[in-house]
Structure formats: structure tokens, C-alpha cells
């Protein structure tokens, strides 16, 4: 299998962390293909008509895309149990919350990176950050018992989301008022899978 990837995408990082946690990383060919809404790599567009990464190219079936689909497939492939039946809805909701944080954070980046300075709408950027603030506050208030439990895909997604906030929007300070989540992330970010997949530069 081949994974269309990017060194800075938080959605790709989710897949990479899963691959390391489940011992599948060496079995997947990783192709770094950075892409953006205005400059889609042809290989990415061929793999995923939406022009987004990650995309998992399989020899025995159609290409899979959307990080949640890919992670669910790879977890099943390894029989790793990162989507445990006993708390499946909580795990999926936690993953969706983390993905929403990532999406809002990426849109904030695109607003400044892809638009001319005079066209940037700061109020729209602030609205995206408000979504992130609400989600992070909810994680801190409602989800700590789950985050402190056995490893699952919800935890991996949250770890990658918080890592992306540090990488792209550190100055906004997601940790303020979220001490329990900050403490959890300080430990979770030291997992070998997280250290091996940390974004290296601001491409």
C-alpha cells in the first residue's frame, strides 16, 4: 500500500501515529506530496478527486481517503483495537472533535497563507479560533477520563490536534484555563509515535 502524505498535515500525522503504534509503518510506502486548494499535486488529484491528503492507495481495492476512513481501515487491518467496541461512540466522537480542531486550524493558516494580505478577514479567522477554544475547553471539562484510559484513536487524534495548535498557532495559547488537558498532552506527546511524527518545518 502507498500513502500520499505531507510532513506538516495533522490529518496525515494521525495516520502515521497509528502506523507506528500498530507496527505497520515499515509496511507502507510513504509518498510526501504537499498540496493545497490552489496547487493540487497531480498525483494527489488522481488518488483523491477532492485533491486532499492523506490518501491510501491499495492494490486490491479502491483508494481510501479521509483520515478517519484510512485510520479505521488500518486499525482493522492490524486488528489493533484502537476503535474498541465497548466505547466506540465515545472514541468516534472524540476523533471527530479533534478533526474539527484540525480543520479550523488549517483554515486559519490558509486564510493568511493563501490570500493576499488585504483580503484576509480577521473576524473569520477569529471565528475559527472560537471553535477551537470551545472544543479544547470541552476536552478539558468532559473528556479527561477517556483520554486517561487505554489508548484508542480518539486519544491519538486529540494528541495530533493539540500538536498542530502548538506548531501553527502557539501564540494563541490553547493551554490557558485547560490545565488538565495540558498535563495529559505533556505526557502523551512523549510517546515514541508522537516524537517520530512531529512536524519538522513550516512548509
mmCIF file of C-alpha atoms in Angstrom:
data_model
loop_
_atom_site.group_PDB
_atom_site.id
_atom_site.type_symbol
_atom_site.label_atom_id
_atom_site.label_comp_id
_atom_site.label_asym_id
_atom_site.label_seq_id
_atom_site.Cartn_x
_atom_site.Cartn_y
_atom_site.Cartn_z
ATOM 1 C CA UNK A 1 0.000 0.000 0.000
ATOM 2 C CA UNK A 2 1.049 3.588 -0.654
ATOM 3 C CA UNK A 3 0.172 6.617 1.447
ATOM 4 C CA UNK A 4 0.008 10.080 -0.095
ATOM 5 C CA UNK A 5 1.417 12.178 2.695
ATOM 6 C CA UNK A 6 2.710 15.567 3.838
ATOM 7 C CA UNK A 7 5.198 16.299 6.629
ATOM 8 C CA UNK A 8 3.017 19.021 8.173
ATOM 9 C CA UNK A 9 -0.596 17.841 7.801
ATOM 10 C CA UNK A 10 -2.199 16.946 11.151
ATOM 11 C CA UNK A 11 -4.553 14.559 9.344
ATOM 12 C CA UNK A 12 -1.599 12.714 7.854
ATOM 13 C CA UNK A 13 0.100 12.686 11.234
ATOM 14 C CA UNK A 14 -2.866 10.790 12.687
ATOM 15 C CA UNK A 15 -2.281 8.020 10.167
ATOM 16 C CA UNK A 16 1.468 7.981 10.792
ATOM 17 C CA UNK A 17 0.981 7.735 14.559
ATOM 18 C CA UNK A 18 -1.435 4.841 14.076
ATOM 19 C CA UNK A 19 1.047 3.099 11.789
ATOM 20 C CA UNK A 20 3.789 3.392 14.397
ATOM 21 C CA UNK A 21 1.517 2.306 17.250
ATOM 22 C CA UNK A 22 0.338 -0.771 15.327
ATOM 23 C CA UNK A 23 3.703 -1.804 13.866
ATOM 24 C CA UNK A 24 2.658 -1.161 10.267
ATOM 25 C CA UNK A 25 4.833 1.822 9.383
ATOM 26 C CA UNK A 26 7.526 -0.148 7.564
ATOM 27 C CA UNK A 27 4.906 -1.998 5.508
ATOM 28 C CA UNK A 28 3.515 1.184 3.916
ATOM 29 C CA UNK A 29 5.234 3.191 1.176
ATOM 30 C CA UNK A 30 5.073 6.848 2.202
ATOM 31 C CA UNK A 31 4.996 9.467 -0.561
ATOM 32 C CA UNK A 32 5.315 13.087 0.528
ATOM 33 C CA UNK A 33 3.043 15.105 -1.761
ATOM 34 C CA UNK A 34 2.309 18.530 -0.246
ATOM 35 C CA UNK A 35 -0.805 20.045 -1.757
ATOM 36 C CA UNK A 36 -3.147 22.997 -1.239
ATOM 37 C CA UNK A 37 -6.534 24.142 -2.548
ATOM 38 C CA UNK A 38 -4.771 26.353 -5.105
ATOM 39 C CA UNK A 39 -1.990 23.953 -6.041
ATOM 40 C CA UNK A 40 -3.082 20.334 -6.026
ATOM 41 C CA UNK A 41 -0.363 17.829 -6.860
ATOM 42 C CA UNK A 42 -1.470 15.748 -9.877
ATOM 43 C CA UNK A 43 -0.718 12.507 -8.034
ATOM 44 C CA UNK A 44 -2.995 13.584 -5.199
ATOM 45 C CA UNK A 45 -5.816 14.546 -7.553
ATOM 46 C CA UNK A 46 -5.521 11.144 -9.225
ATOM 47 C CA UNK A 47 -5.700 9.341 -5.893
ATOM 48 C CA UNK A 48 -8.447 11.509 -4.417
ATOM 49 C CA UNK A 49 -10.740 13.575 -6.668
ATOM 50 C CA UNK A 50 -11.147 16.051 -3.813
ATOM 51 C CA UNK A 51 -7.409 16.756 -4.006
ATOM 52 C CA UNK A 52 -6.827 16.159 -0.295
ATOM 53 C CA UNK A 53 -4.379 14.115 1.731
ATOM 54 C CA UNK A 54 -3.981 11.592 3.179
ATOM 55 C CA UNK A 55 -4.939 9.059 0.535
ATOM 56 C CA UNK A 56 -4.184 5.357 0.844
ATOM 57 C CA UNK A 57 -3.625 3.587 -2.469
ATOM 58 C CA UNK A 58 -4.383 -0.128 -2.318
ATOM 59 C CA UNK A 59 -3.556 -2.838 -4.823
ATOM 60 C CA UNK A 60 -6.651 -4.889 -4.049
ATOM 61 C CA UNK A 61 -9.298 -2.189 -3.826
ATOM 62 C CA UNK A 62 -10.125 1.464 -4.469
ATOM 63 C CA UNK A 63 -8.037 4.221 -2.931
ATOM 64 C CA UNK A 64 -9.228 5.264 0.515
ATOM 65 C CA UNK A 65 -9.297 8.892 1.592
ATOM 66 C CA UNK A 66 -10.284 10.945 4.623
ATOM 67 C CA UNK A 67 -8.089 10.260 7.621
ATOM 68 C CA UNK A 68 -10.918 8.698 9.628
ATOM 69 C CA UNK A 69 -11.639 6.168 6.880
ATOM 70 C CA UNK A 70 -7.939 5.347 6.492
ATOM 71 C CA UNK A 71 -7.361 5.002 10.239
ATOM 72 C CA UNK A 72 -10.384 2.738 10.635
ATOM 73 C CA UNK A 73 -9.166 0.563 7.752
ATOM 74 C CA UNK A 74 -5.588 0.315 9.042
ATOM 75 C CA UNK A 75 -6.771 -0.448 12.566
ATOM 76 C CA UNK A 76 -8.923 -3.261 11.208
ATOM 77 C CA UNK A 77 -6.058 -4.461 9.004
ATOM 78 C CA UNK A 78 -3.822 -4.802 12.075
ATOM 79 C CA UNK A 79 -6.610 -5.960 14.420
ATOM 80 C CA UNK A 80 -5.212 -3.368 16.812
ATOM 81 C CA UNK A 81 -8.401 -2.447 18.673
ATOM 82 C CA UNK A 82 -7.967 1.323 18.518
ATOM 83 C CA UNK A 83 -11.713 1.570 17.864
ATOM 84 C CA UNK A 84 -12.875 -0.549 20.826
ATOM 85 C CA UNK A 85 -16.443 -1.861 20.692
ATOM 86 C CA UNK A 86 -17.050 -1.043 24.333
ATOM 87 C CA UNK A 87 -16.570 2.687 23.829
ATOM 88 C CA UNK A 88 -16.852 3.046 20.061
ATOM 89 C CA UNK A 89 -19.192 6.043 20.044
ATOM 90 C CA UNK A 90 -17.090 7.940 22.532
ATOM 91 C CA UNK A 91 -13.939 7.167 20.546
ATOM 92 C CA UNK A 92 -15.511 8.284 17.265
ATOM 93 C CA UNK A 93 -16.900 11.472 18.830
ATOM 94 C CA UNK A 94 -13.525 12.299 20.342
ATOM 95 C CA UNK A 95 -11.834 11.721 16.978
ATOM 96 C CA UNK A 96 -14.418 13.935 15.254
ATOM 97 C CA UNK A 97 -13.825 16.686 17.820
ATOM 98 C CA UNK A 98 -10.077 16.510 17.223
ATOM 99 C CA UNK A 99 -10.573 16.548 13.462
ATOM 100 C CA UNK A 100 -12.749 19.648 13.810
ATOM 101 C CA UNK A 101 -9.943 21.366 15.708
ATOM 102 C CA UNK A 102 -7.511 20.428 12.956
ATOM 103 C CA UNK A 103 -9.828 21.657 10.209
ATOM 104 C CA UNK A 104 -10.395 25.023 11.865
ATOM 105 C CA UNK A 105 -6.653 25.417 12.499
ATOM 106 C CA UNK A 106 -5.805 24.599 8.881
ATOM 107 C CA UNK A 107 -8.409 27.098 7.624
ATOM 108 C CA UNK A 108 -6.830 29.778 9.816
ATOM 109 C CA UNK A 109 -3.466 29.024 8.249
ATOM 110 C CA UNK A 110 -4.873 29.086 4.716
ATOM 111 C CA UNK A 111 -6.538 32.456 5.290
ATOM 112 C CA UNK A 112 -3.155 34.058 5.896
ATOM 113 C CA UNK A 113 -1.034 31.835 3.658
ATOM 114 C CA UNK A 114 -3.174 31.722 0.512
ATOM 115 C CA UNK A 115 -4.940 35.081 0.457
ATOM 116 C CA UNK A 116 -3.306 38.440 -0.263
ATOM 117 C CA UNK A 117 -2.871 40.427 2.948
ATOM 118 C CA UNK A 118 -5.531 42.964 2.001
ATOM 119 C CA UNK A 119 -8.115 40.213 1.529
ATOM 120 C CA UNK A 120 -7.587 38.441 4.871
ATOM 121 C CA UNK A 121 -10.741 38.542 7.009
ATOM 122 C CA UNK A 122 -9.549 38.637 10.604
ATOM 123 C CA UNK A 123 -13.041 38.204 12.012
ATOM 124 C CA UNK A 124 -13.361 34.928 10.093
ATOM 125 C CA UNK A 125 -10.007 33.745 11.458
ATOM 126 C CA UNK A 126 -11.130 34.627 14.974
ATOM 127 C CA UNK A 127 -14.361 32.695 14.421
ATOM 128 C CA UNK A 128 -12.323 29.592 13.570
ATOM 129 C CA UNK A 129 -10.301 30.059 16.739
ATOM 130 C CA UNK A 130 -13.521 30.327 18.738
ATOM 131 C CA UNK A 131 -14.449 26.840 17.517
ATOM 132 C CA UNK A 132 -11.074 25.582 18.675
ATOM 133 C CA UNK A 133 -11.406 27.256 22.075
ATOM 134 C CA UNK A 134 -14.816 25.670 22.652
ATOM 135 C CA UNK A 135 -13.592 22.247 21.595
ATOM 136 C CA UNK A 136 -10.445 22.396 23.732
ATOM 137 C CA UNK A 137 -12.487 23.577 26.713
ATOM 138 C CA UNK A 138 -14.890 20.659 26.212
ATOM 139 C CA UNK A 139 -11.995 18.195 26.092
ATOM 140 C CA UNK A 140 -10.646 19.615 29.343
ATOM 141 C CA UNK A 141 -14.042 19.607 31.085
ATOM 142 C CA UNK A 142 -15.680 16.412 29.806
ATOM 143 C CA UNK A 143 -13.206 14.019 28.268
ATOM 144 C CA UNK A 144 -10.280 13.633 30.633
ATOM 145 C CA UNK A 145 -11.369 10.250 31.998
ATOM 146 C CA UNK A 146 -11.467 8.890 28.438
ATOM 147 C CA UNK A 147 -8.165 10.496 27.481
ATOM 148 C CA UNK A 148 -6.509 8.943 30.533
ATOM 149 C CA UNK A 149 -7.832 5.488 29.670
ATOM 150 C CA UNK A 150 -6.436 2.779 27.376
ATOM 151 C CA UNK A 151 -5.029 4.029 24.088
ATOM 152 C CA UNK A 152 -7.549 4.490 21.290
ATOM 153 C CA UNK A 153 -7.922 6.510 18.122
ATOM 154 C CA UNK A 154 -9.659 9.344 19.925
ATOM 155 C CA UNK A 155 -6.577 9.942 22.030
ATOM 156 C CA UNK A 156 -4.286 9.797 19.006
ATOM 157 C CA UNK A 157 -6.440 12.328 17.153
ATOM 158 C CA UNK A 158 -6.517 14.718 20.111
ATOM 159 C CA UNK A 159 -2.757 14.450 20.523
ATOM 160 C CA UNK A 160 -2.224 15.311 16.852
ATOM 161 C CA UNK A 161 -4.707 18.195 17.026
ATOM 162 C CA UNK A 162 -3.011 19.767 20.036
ATOM 163 C CA UNK A 163 0.387 19.239 18.435
ATOM 164 C CA UNK A 164 -0.810 21.120 15.364
ATOM 165 C CA UNK A 165 -2.024 24.018 17.502
ATOM 166 C CA UNK A 166 1.453 24.226 19.027
ATOM 167 C CA UNK A 167 3.017 24.039 15.558
ATOM 168 C CA UNK A 168 0.887 26.642 13.770
ATOM 169 C CA UNK A 169 -0.911 28.727 16.402
ATOM 170 C CA UNK A 170 1.177 28.517 19.551
ATOM 171 C CA UNK A 171 0.888 32.265 20.235
ATOM 172 C CA UNK A 172 -2.864 31.938 20.790
ATOM 173 C CA UNK A 173 -2.251 29.775 23.850
ATOM 174 C CA UNK A 174 -4.720 26.881 23.879
ATOM 175 C CA UNK A 175 -3.407 25.802 27.312
ATOM 176 C CA UNK A 176 -4.860 28.789 29.198
ATOM 177 C CA UNK A 177 -7.590 27.522 31.513
ATOM 178 C CA UNK A 178 -7.118 23.927 30.332
ATOM 179 C CA UNK A 179 -4.648 22.625 32.891
ATOM 180 C CA UNK A 180 -5.830 19.011 32.911
ATOM 181 C CA UNK A 181 -5.597 18.734 29.133
ATOM 182 C CA UNK A 182 -2.200 20.427 29.173
ATOM 183 C CA UNK A 183 -0.931 17.903 31.727
ATOM 184 C CA UNK A 184 -2.300 14.996 29.698
ATOM 185 C CA UNK A 185 -0.710 16.257 26.478
ATOM 186 C CA UNK A 186 2.662 16.786 28.156
ATOM 187 C CA UNK A 187 2.740 13.042 28.814
ATOM 188 C CA UNK A 188 1.058 11.875 25.602
ATOM 189 C CA UNK A 189 3.364 13.919 23.373
ATOM 190 C CA UNK A 190 6.318 11.936 24.707
ATOM 191 C CA UNK A 191 5.078 8.682 23.196
ATOM 192 C CA UNK A 192 7.584 7.388 20.667
ATOM 193 C CA UNK A 193 4.977 7.516 17.905
ATOM 194 C CA UNK A 194 4.354 11.202 18.590
ATOM 195 C CA UNK A 195 8.037 12.109 18.712
ATOM 196 C CA UNK A 196 8.706 10.271 15.454
ATOM 197 C CA UNK A 197 5.917 12.125 13.638
ATOM 198 C CA UNK A 198 6.368 15.666 14.946
ATOM 199 C CA UNK A 199 6.203 18.233 12.103
ATOM 200 C CA UNK A 200 9.693 19.414 11.255
ATOM 201 C CA UNK A 201 9.226 22.717 9.443
ATOM 202 C CA UNK A 202 6.661 25.267 8.397
ATOM 203 C CA UNK A 203 6.206 24.329 4.739
#
